[in-house]
Structures are given as C-alpha cells and as structure tokens.
Amino acid sequence: MTAVHDAHAHQGTGALEAGVPLVLLAVLVLGYVVLAYARSTEPRGWNPWRTTAFVTGAALLALGLMPQTAPYPEGSLPSHMYQHLLIGMYAPIGLVLGAPVTLLLRSLPRRTGKTIGRALRSRPLHLLAHPVTALILNIGGLATLYFTPLYTATTQAPGLHWLIHVHFLLAGYLFAWVIAGPDPAPRRPTVPARLVILGVAIAAHAIISQLLYAGLYVQVTTTAAELRQAGELMYYAGDIAELILAFAMVTAWRPSPTGKHPRNRQETVPGTA
C-alpha cells in the first residue's frame, strides 16, 4: 500500500461523511422533480428531456460522492480521478442541461423572478460567468491540485478534500453553464468564441493528463503505475465529456437569419422581459 493510500484511508468512506451530501442531493432532486411536474401540467409544459438530464446528472454526482463504488482501489489516484471526472465534468453537464434556473424562475412569483433576473445581469456575475473565468477556475484548479503540494494536503485533511470536491463541482457547473447551458446567461459570447474556449480547455486538459501520465512536474506521491492509469483516465474520459459539451452547445445554436448577430436560445432572462 502506498503512502497516498495510507493518507487517504481517513477520507472517507464513512456513511456519515458521504451521507449528508447525498441526502442534500436527494432533497434537491426531489424539489426539481416536483417543480418540473407542476410546470409540465401547464399549457407551456416542461421538456421531459430536461428532467431526465438533471436526474442523470444528480445520479452521476451521487456516484462521484461514493468512492467505494469506483472500479479502482479506494484512496488510489485513479479512484480520485474517477471522482473528479464524475463530480467536475459529467455531473455538471447533466445538471446544467436540466435548466434548473429556468425552472426556478418559472416557479417563483414574478417579482422574485425579476430580482433574480437583475442579479443575472449584474456586472460581477458577468465577470464570473465569462467563459475565460470559468476556464481559469477549471484548468487552474487542476494544475494547482497536481503540480503543487495541494493534493498531498487533501490526503491529510478531510475538510480540504471536500472543499476540493466543491470547487470542482462549482467550477465544472459554471463552465458547462456558460458554454452550453440552456439557462439564461446575458452577454454570453457567441458560439464560435465559445468553441475556441472549449478547444483551449480540451488542449489544456490533454497537456495536464499527459504530464500526469509521464510523472513530469507532478507533486503527487504515488506509484508510476497509478500516475499512468490516472493520466489515461483523465485523457480519454475527459475528452468524451468535452465532446458531449460541444455537442450540447452546437445543438442549441440558432444562427441569426441575417448572419450579422449570431444568437442562441440562452440569451433571454425569463421573467425579466
């Protein structure tokens, strides 16, 4: 057993540690399903594919929160990578495609919806929700985790380990939202611009996975075999997630008939028009 395995042993497989996030997630899914059903009975309806996407994303997130379900030795670097992919890449895509903000805006009183709409149009949110910001939070987070002593620190502090999960979930959700989410995102860049940013993310992800595979500049104490396995997992599974995101983005693209101002379906904030 490696030093990383020893250090990871406390991380958590306890029922209480994993149980609280799972209970919160179950409550969130239940709330979504109840609201979606209510909206589906209205004349405007609610797309059942959005409900399917959200529930699928929540199920993937639940799997990521239960490392004992991973097909790798618990506490190993491949197991960590499996969690990272589910929590930070696959689950956010499903959750975002469920359009939870749109569902909430349609379910809340109009006055409250306008308040949320004003928040979505605020300058701080525009800065935070810019694809470049989301890209930096994603790739920067990965680089910081593997190329600094941060990963080792997470193996020794359960609280820090969970904070890393929260960061990857929020950063992954933000990136998926600004790139391909059906929820409103005023001033979202054009699809070609987002394709370029997604391409940069794919390239950066590939570089980090190759460095991980080769063990270059990596500050993770583990075996070469685990580094190679984690690098391969990040490279291939990460590519699939990014292709899914690209597909979701281009399928939502509705070019302007004039060709002068390409638009997509996510630019209007419901309840604020």
CSV table of C-alpha atoms in Angstrom, one decimal:
chain,number,residue,atom,x,y,z
A,1,MET,CA,0.0,0.0,0.0
A,2,THR,CA,1.4,3.4,-1.0
A,3,ALA,CA,1.8,6.4,1.2
A,4,VAL,CA,-1.1,8.0,-0.6
A,5,HIS,CA,-3.2,5.0,0.2
A,6,ASP,CA,-2.4,5.4,3.9
A,7,ALA,CA,-3.1,9.0,3.9
A,8,HIS,CA,-6.3,8.6,2.1
A,9,ALA,CA,-7.6,6.0,4.4
A,10,HIS,CA,-9.4,8.5,6.6
A,11,GLN,CA,-11.0,10.1,3.6
A,12,GLY,CA,-13.9,8.9,3.8
A,13,THR,CA,-15.9,6.3,3.1
A,14,GLY,CA,-17.8,6.6,6.3
A,15,ALA,CA,-21.6,6.6,6.0
A,16,LEU,CA,-21.9,9.9,7.8
A,17,GLU,CA,-19.3,11.7,5.8
A,18,ALA,CA,-20.9,10.7,2.5
A,19,GLY,CA,-24.4,10.6,3.7
A,20,VAL,CA,-25.0,14.3,4.3
A,21,PRO,CA,-24.2,15.4,0.8
A,22,LEU,CA,-26.3,12.5,-0.6
A,23,VAL,CA,-29.3,13.5,1.5
A,24,LEU,CA,-29.0,17.1,0.4
A,25,LEU,CA,-28.7,15.9,-3.2
A,26,ALA,CA,-31.8,13.8,-2.9
A,27,VAL,CA,-33.7,16.8,-1.5
A,28,LEU,CA,-32.6,18.9,-4.4
A,29,VAL,CA,-33.6,16.3,-7.0
A,30,LEU,CA,-37.0,15.8,-5.3
A,31,GLY,CA,-37.6,19.6,-5.4
A,32,TYR,CA,-36.6,19.7,-9.0
A,33,VAL,CA,-38.9,16.8,-9.9
A,34,VAL,CA,-41.9,18.3,-8.0
A,35,LEU,CA,-41.4,21.7,-9.8
A,36,ALA,CA,-40.9,20.1,-13.2
A,37,TYR,CA,-44.1,18.1,-12.8
A,38,ALA,CA,-46.0,21.2,-11.8
A,39,ARG,CA,-44.7,23.1,-14.9
A,40,SER,CA,-45.5,20.1,-17.1
A,41,THR,CA,-49.2,20.4,-16.3
A,42,GLU,CA,-49.3,24.0,-17.6
A,43,PRO,CA,-50.0,24.9,-21.2
A,44,ARG,CA,-46.4,25.8,-21.8
A,45,GLY,CA,-45.3,22.5,-20.4
A,46,TRP,CA,-41.8,21.4,-19.4
A,47,ASN,CA,-39.4,19.4,-21.6
A,48,PRO,CA,-39.1,15.9,-20.1
A,49,TRP,CA,-35.5,15.7,-21.5
A,50,ARG,CA,-34.5,18.4,-19.2
A,51,THR,CA,-35.8,16.4,-16.2
A,52,THR,CA,-34.0,13.4,-17.5
A,53,ALA,CA,-30.8,15.3,-17.9
A,54,PHE,CA,-31.0,16.8,-14.4
A,55,VAL,CA,-31.7,13.4,-12.7
A,56,THR,CA,-28.9,11.8,-14.7
A,57,GLY,CA,-26.5,14.5,-13.6
A,58,ALA,CA,-27.6,14.1,-10.0
A,59,ALA,CA,-27.1,10.3,-10.2
A,60,LEU,CA,-23.6,10.8,-11.6
A,61,LEU,CA,-22.8,13.2,-8.8
A,62,ALA,CA,-24.1,10.7,-6.3
A,63,LEU,CA,-21.7,8.1,-7.8
A,64,GLY,CA,-18.8,10.5,-7.5
A,65,LEU,CA,-19.6,11.1,-3.9
A,66,MET,CA,-19.3,7.4,-3.1
A,67,PRO,CA,-15.7,6.4,-3.8
A,68,GLN,CA,-16.4,2.9,-2.7
A,69,THR,CA,-18.4,2.4,-6.0
A,70,ALA,CA,-15.3,3.3,-8.1
A,71,PRO,CA,-13.7,0.4,-10.1
A,72,TYR,CA,-10.3,1.3,-8.5
A,73,PRO,CA,-8.7,0.7,-5.1
A,74,GLU,CA,-10.2,3.2,-2.7
A,75,GLY,CA,-7.8,6.0,-1.9
A,76,SER,CA,-5.7,5.5,-5.0
A,77,LEU,CA,-5.0,8.2,-7.5
A,78,PRO,CA,-7.2,6.5,-10.2
A,79,SER,CA,-10.1,6.4,-7.8
A,80,HIS,CA,-9.6,10.2,-7.1
A,81,MET,CA,-9.5,10.8,-10.9
A,82,TYR,CA,-12.7,8.8,-11.3
A,83,GLN,CA,-14.4,11.0,-8.7
A,84,HIS,CA,-13.0,14.1,-10.3
A,85,LEU,CA,-14.4,13.2,-13.7
A,86,LEU,CA,-17.9,12.4,-12.3
A,87,ILE,CA,-18.1,15.4,-9.9
A,88,GLY,CA,-16.4,18.0,-12.0
A,89,MET,CA,-17.2,17.1,-15.6
A,90,TYR,CA,-20.0,14.6,-16.2
A,91,ALA,CA,-22.5,15.5,-13.4
A,92,PRO,CA,-22.3,19.3,-14.2
A,93,ILE,CA,-23.3,18.7,-17.8
A,94,GLY,CA,-26.4,16.8,-16.8
A,95,LEU,CA,-27.4,19.3,-14.1
A,96,VAL,CA,-26.9,22.3,-16.4
A,97,LEU,CA,-28.9,20.7,-19.3
A,98,GLY,CA,-31.7,20.3,-16.8
A,99,ALA,CA,-32.1,24.1,-16.8
A,100,PRO,CA,-32.7,24.4,-13.1
A,101,VAL,CA,-32.6,28.2,-13.1
A,102,THR,CA,-35.2,28.4,-15.8
A,103,LEU,CA,-37.4,26.0,-13.9
A,104,LEU,CA,-37.0,28.1,-10.7
A,105,LEU,CA,-37.7,31.3,-12.5
A,106,ARG,CA,-40.9,29.9,-13.9
A,107,SER,CA,-41.9,28.6,-10.5
A,108,LEU,CA,-41.3,31.7,-8.4
A,109,PRO,CA,-43.5,34.7,-8.1
A,110,ARG,CA,-42.8,37.2,-11.0
A,111,ARG,CA,-41.4,39.8,-8.6
A,112,THR,CA,-38.9,37.4,-7.2
A,113,GLY,CA,-38.0,36.3,-10.7
A,114,LYS,CA,-37.3,39.8,-11.7
A,115,THR,CA,-34.9,40.1,-8.7
A,116,ILE,CA,-33.0,37.0,-9.8
A,117,GLY,CA,-33.0,38.4,-13.4
A,118,ARG,CA,-31.4,41.6,-12.2
A,119,ALA,CA,-28.7,39.5,-10.4
A,120,LEU,CA,-28.1,37.6,-13.6
A,121,ARG,CA,-27.5,40.9,-15.4
A,122,SER,CA,-25.1,42.3,-12.7
A,123,ARG,CA,-21.6,43.1,-13.6
A,124,PRO,CA,-19.9,40.8,-11.0
A,125,LEU,CA,-21.9,37.8,-12.4
A,126,HIS,CA,-20.9,38.8,-15.9
A,127,LEU,CA,-17.3,38.7,-14.9
A,128,LEU,CA,-17.7,35.4,-13.0
A,129,ALA,CA,-19.7,33.8,-15.7
A,130,HIS,CA,-17.4,34.7,-18.6
A,131,PRO,CA,-16.1,31.5,-20.3
A,132,VAL,CA,-12.5,32.6,-19.7
A,133,THR,CA,-13.1,33.0,-16.0
A,134,ALA,CA,-14.7,29.5,-15.9
A,135,LEU,CA,-11.8,28.1,-17.9
A,136,ILE,CA,-9.2,29.5,-15.5
A,137,LEU,CA,-11.1,28.2,-12.5
A,138,ASN,CA,-11.3,24.7,-14.1
A,139,ILE,CA,-7.8,24.3,-15.6
A,140,GLY,CA,-6.1,26.4,-12.9
A,141,GLY,CA,-7.7,24.3,-10.2
A,142,LEU,CA,-6.4,21.1,-11.8
A,143,ALA,CA,-2.9,22.5,-12.2
A,144,THR,CA,-2.8,23.7,-8.7
A,145,LEU,CA,-4.0,20.4,-7.3
A,146,TYR,CA,-1.5,18.2,-9.2
A,147,PHE,CA,1.5,20.4,-9.6
A,148,THR,CA,1.7,21.8,-6.0
A,149,PRO,CA,1.6,20.1,-2.6
A,150,LEU,CA,-2.2,20.7,-2.5
A,151,TYR,CA,-3.1,17.1,-3.5
A,152,THR,CA,-0.9,15.7,-0.6
A,153,ALA,CA,-2.6,18.2,1.7
A,154,THR,CA,-6.0,17.0,0.8
A,155,THR,CA,-5.0,13.4,1.7
A,156,GLN,CA,-4.2,14.6,5.2
A,157,ALA,CA,-7.2,16.9,5.8
A,158,PRO,CA,-10.7,15.6,5.1
A,159,GLY,CA,-12.2,19.1,5.1
A,160,LEU,CA,-9.8,20.2,2.4
A,161,HIS,CA,-10.6,17.1,0.4
A,162,TRP,CA,-14.3,18.0,0.4
A,163,LEU,CA,-13.6,21.6,-0.4
A,164,ILE,CA,-11.7,20.4,-3.5
A,165,HIS,CA,-14.8,18.4,-4.5
A,166,VAL,CA,-17.0,21.5,-4.0
A,167,HIS,CA,-14.6,23.6,-6.1
A,168,PHE,CA,-14.6,21.1,-9.0
A,169,LEU,CA,-18.4,20.8,-8.9
A,170,LEU,CA,-19.0,24.5,-8.9
A,171,ALA,CA,-16.2,25.2,-11.5
A,172,GLY,CA,-17.5,22.4,-13.7
A,173,TYR,CA,-21.1,23.6,-13.4
A,174,LEU,CA,-20.0,27.2,-14.2
A,175,PHE,CA,-18.0,26.1,-17.3
A,176,ALA,CA,-20.8,23.8,-18.6
A,177,TRP,CA,-23.4,26.6,-18.0
A,178,VAL,CA,-21.5,29.4,-19.8
A,179,ILE,CA,-20.5,27.0,-22.7
A,180,ALA,CA,-23.7,25.1,-23.3
A,181,GLY,CA,-26.3,25.7,-20.6
A,182,PRO,CA,-30.0,26.4,-21.7
A,183,ASP,CA,-30.4,28.7,-18.6
A,184,PRO,CA,-30.2,32.4,-19.2
A,185,ALA,CA,-26.7,33.9,-19.3
A,186,PRO,CA,-26.9,37.5,-20.6
A,187,ARG,CA,-23.9,38.7,-22.7
A,188,ARG,CA,-22.8,35.1,-23.3
A,189,PRO,CA,-20.2,35.1,-26.1
A,190,THR,CA,-21.0,33.8,-29.5
A,191,VAL,CA,-20.9,30.1,-30.3
A,192,PRO,CA,-17.7,30.4,-32.3
A,193,ALA,CA,-16.0,32.2,-29.4
A,194,ARG,CA,-17.1,29.5,-27.0
A,195,LEU,CA,-15.9,26.8,-29.4
A,196,VAL,CA,-12.4,28.4,-29.2
A,197,ILE,CA,-12.5,28.5,-25.4
A,198,LEU,CA,-13.7,24.9,-25.3
A,199,GLY,CA,-10.8,23.9,-27.7
A,200,VAL,CA,-8.4,25.6,-25.3
A,201,ALA,CA,-9.9,23.6,-22.4
A,202,ILE,CA,-9.5,20.4,-24.3
A,203,ALA,CA,-5.9,21.1,-25.1
A,204,ALA,CA,-5.1,22.2,-21.5
A,205,HIS,CA,-6.8,19.1,-20.2
A,206,ALA,CA,-4.8,16.9,-22.6
A,207,ILE,CA,-1.5,18.5,-21.6
A,208,ILE,CA,-2.2,18.0,-17.8
A,209,SER,CA,-3.2,14.4,-18.4
A,210,GLN,CA,0.0,13.7,-20.4
A,211,LEU,CA,2.2,15.3,-17.7
A,212,LEU,CA,0.4,13.3,-15.1
A,213,TYR,CA,0.9,10.1,-17.2
A,214,ALA,CA,4.6,10.8,-17.5
A,215,GLY,CA,5.0,12.0,-13.9
A,216,LEU,CA,6.5,15.3,-15.0
A,217,TYR,CA,6.3,18.3,-12.6
A,218,VAL,CA,3.7,16.3,-10.7
A,219,GLN,CA,3.7,16.6,-6.9
A,220,VAL,CA,1.7,13.6,-6.1
A,221,THR,CA,3.3,10.9,-4.0
A,222,THR,CA,2.2,7.6,-5.6
A,223,THR,CA,3.4,4.9,-7.9
A,224,ALA,CA,4.3,5.4,-11.6
A,225,ALA,CA,1.6,2.8,-12.5
A,226,GLU,CA,-1.1,4.9,-10.7
A,227,LEU,CA,0.1,8.1,-12.4
A,228,ARG,CA,-0.2,6.4,-15.8
A,229,GLN,CA,-3.6,5.0,-15.0
A,230,ALA,CA,-5.0,8.3,-13.7
A,231,GLY,CA,-3.5,10.1,-16.7
A,232,GLU,CA,-5.1,7.8,-19.2
A,233,LEU,CA,-8.4,8.1,-17.4
A,234,MET,CA,-8.3,11.9,-17.4
A,235,TYR,CA,-7.3,12.0,-21.1
A,236,TYR,CA,-9.9,9.6,-22.6
A,237,ALA,CA,-12.8,10.1,-20.3
A,238,GLY,CA,-12.2,13.9,-20.2
A,239,ASP,CA,-12.3,14.0,-24.0
A,240,ILE,CA,-15.7,12.3,-24.1
A,241,ALA,CA,-17.1,14.7,-21.6
A,242,GLU,CA,-15.9,17.7,-23.6
A,243,LEU,CA,-17.3,16.3,-26.8
A,244,ILE,CA,-20.7,15.9,-25.1
A,245,LEU,CA,-20.5,19.5,-24.0
A,246,ALA,CA,-19.6,20.7,-27.5
A,247,PHE,CA,-22.5,18.7,-29.0
A,248,ALA,CA,-24.9,20.3,-26.5
A,249,MET,CA,-23.6,23.7,-27.4
A,250,VAL,CA,-23.9,23.4,-31.2
A,251,THR,CA,-27.4,21.8,-30.9
A,252,ALA,CA,-28.6,24.9,-29.0
A,253,TRP,CA,-27.2,27.3,-31.6
A,254,ARG,CA,-29.7,29.2,-33.6
A,255,PRO,CA,-27.8,31.5,-36.1
A,256,SER,CA,-29.5,34.8,-36.9
A,257,PRO,CA,-31.2,34.8,-40.4
A,258,THR,CA,-29.2,37.9,-41.2
A,259,GLY,CA,-25.9,36.4,-40.2
A,260,LYS,CA,-24.9,39.6,-38.5
A,261,HIS,CA,-25.6,38.8,-34.9
A,262,PRO,CA,-25.4,35.1,-34.2
A,263,ARG,CA,-27.6,34.3,-31.3
A,264,ASN,CA,-28.6,31.3,-29.3
A,265,ARG,CA,-31.6,30.3,-27.2
A,266,GLN,CA,-29.9,31.2,-23.8
A,267,GLU,CA,-29.8,35.0,-24.1
A,268,THR,CA,-33.2,35.9,-22.6
A,269,VAL,CA,-33.7,36.0,-18.9
A,270,PRO,CA,-37.2,34.6,-18.3
A,271,GLY,CA,-39.5,36.8,-16.2
A,272,THR,CA,-37.5,39.9,-16.8
A,273,ALA,CA,-38.6,40.9,-20.3
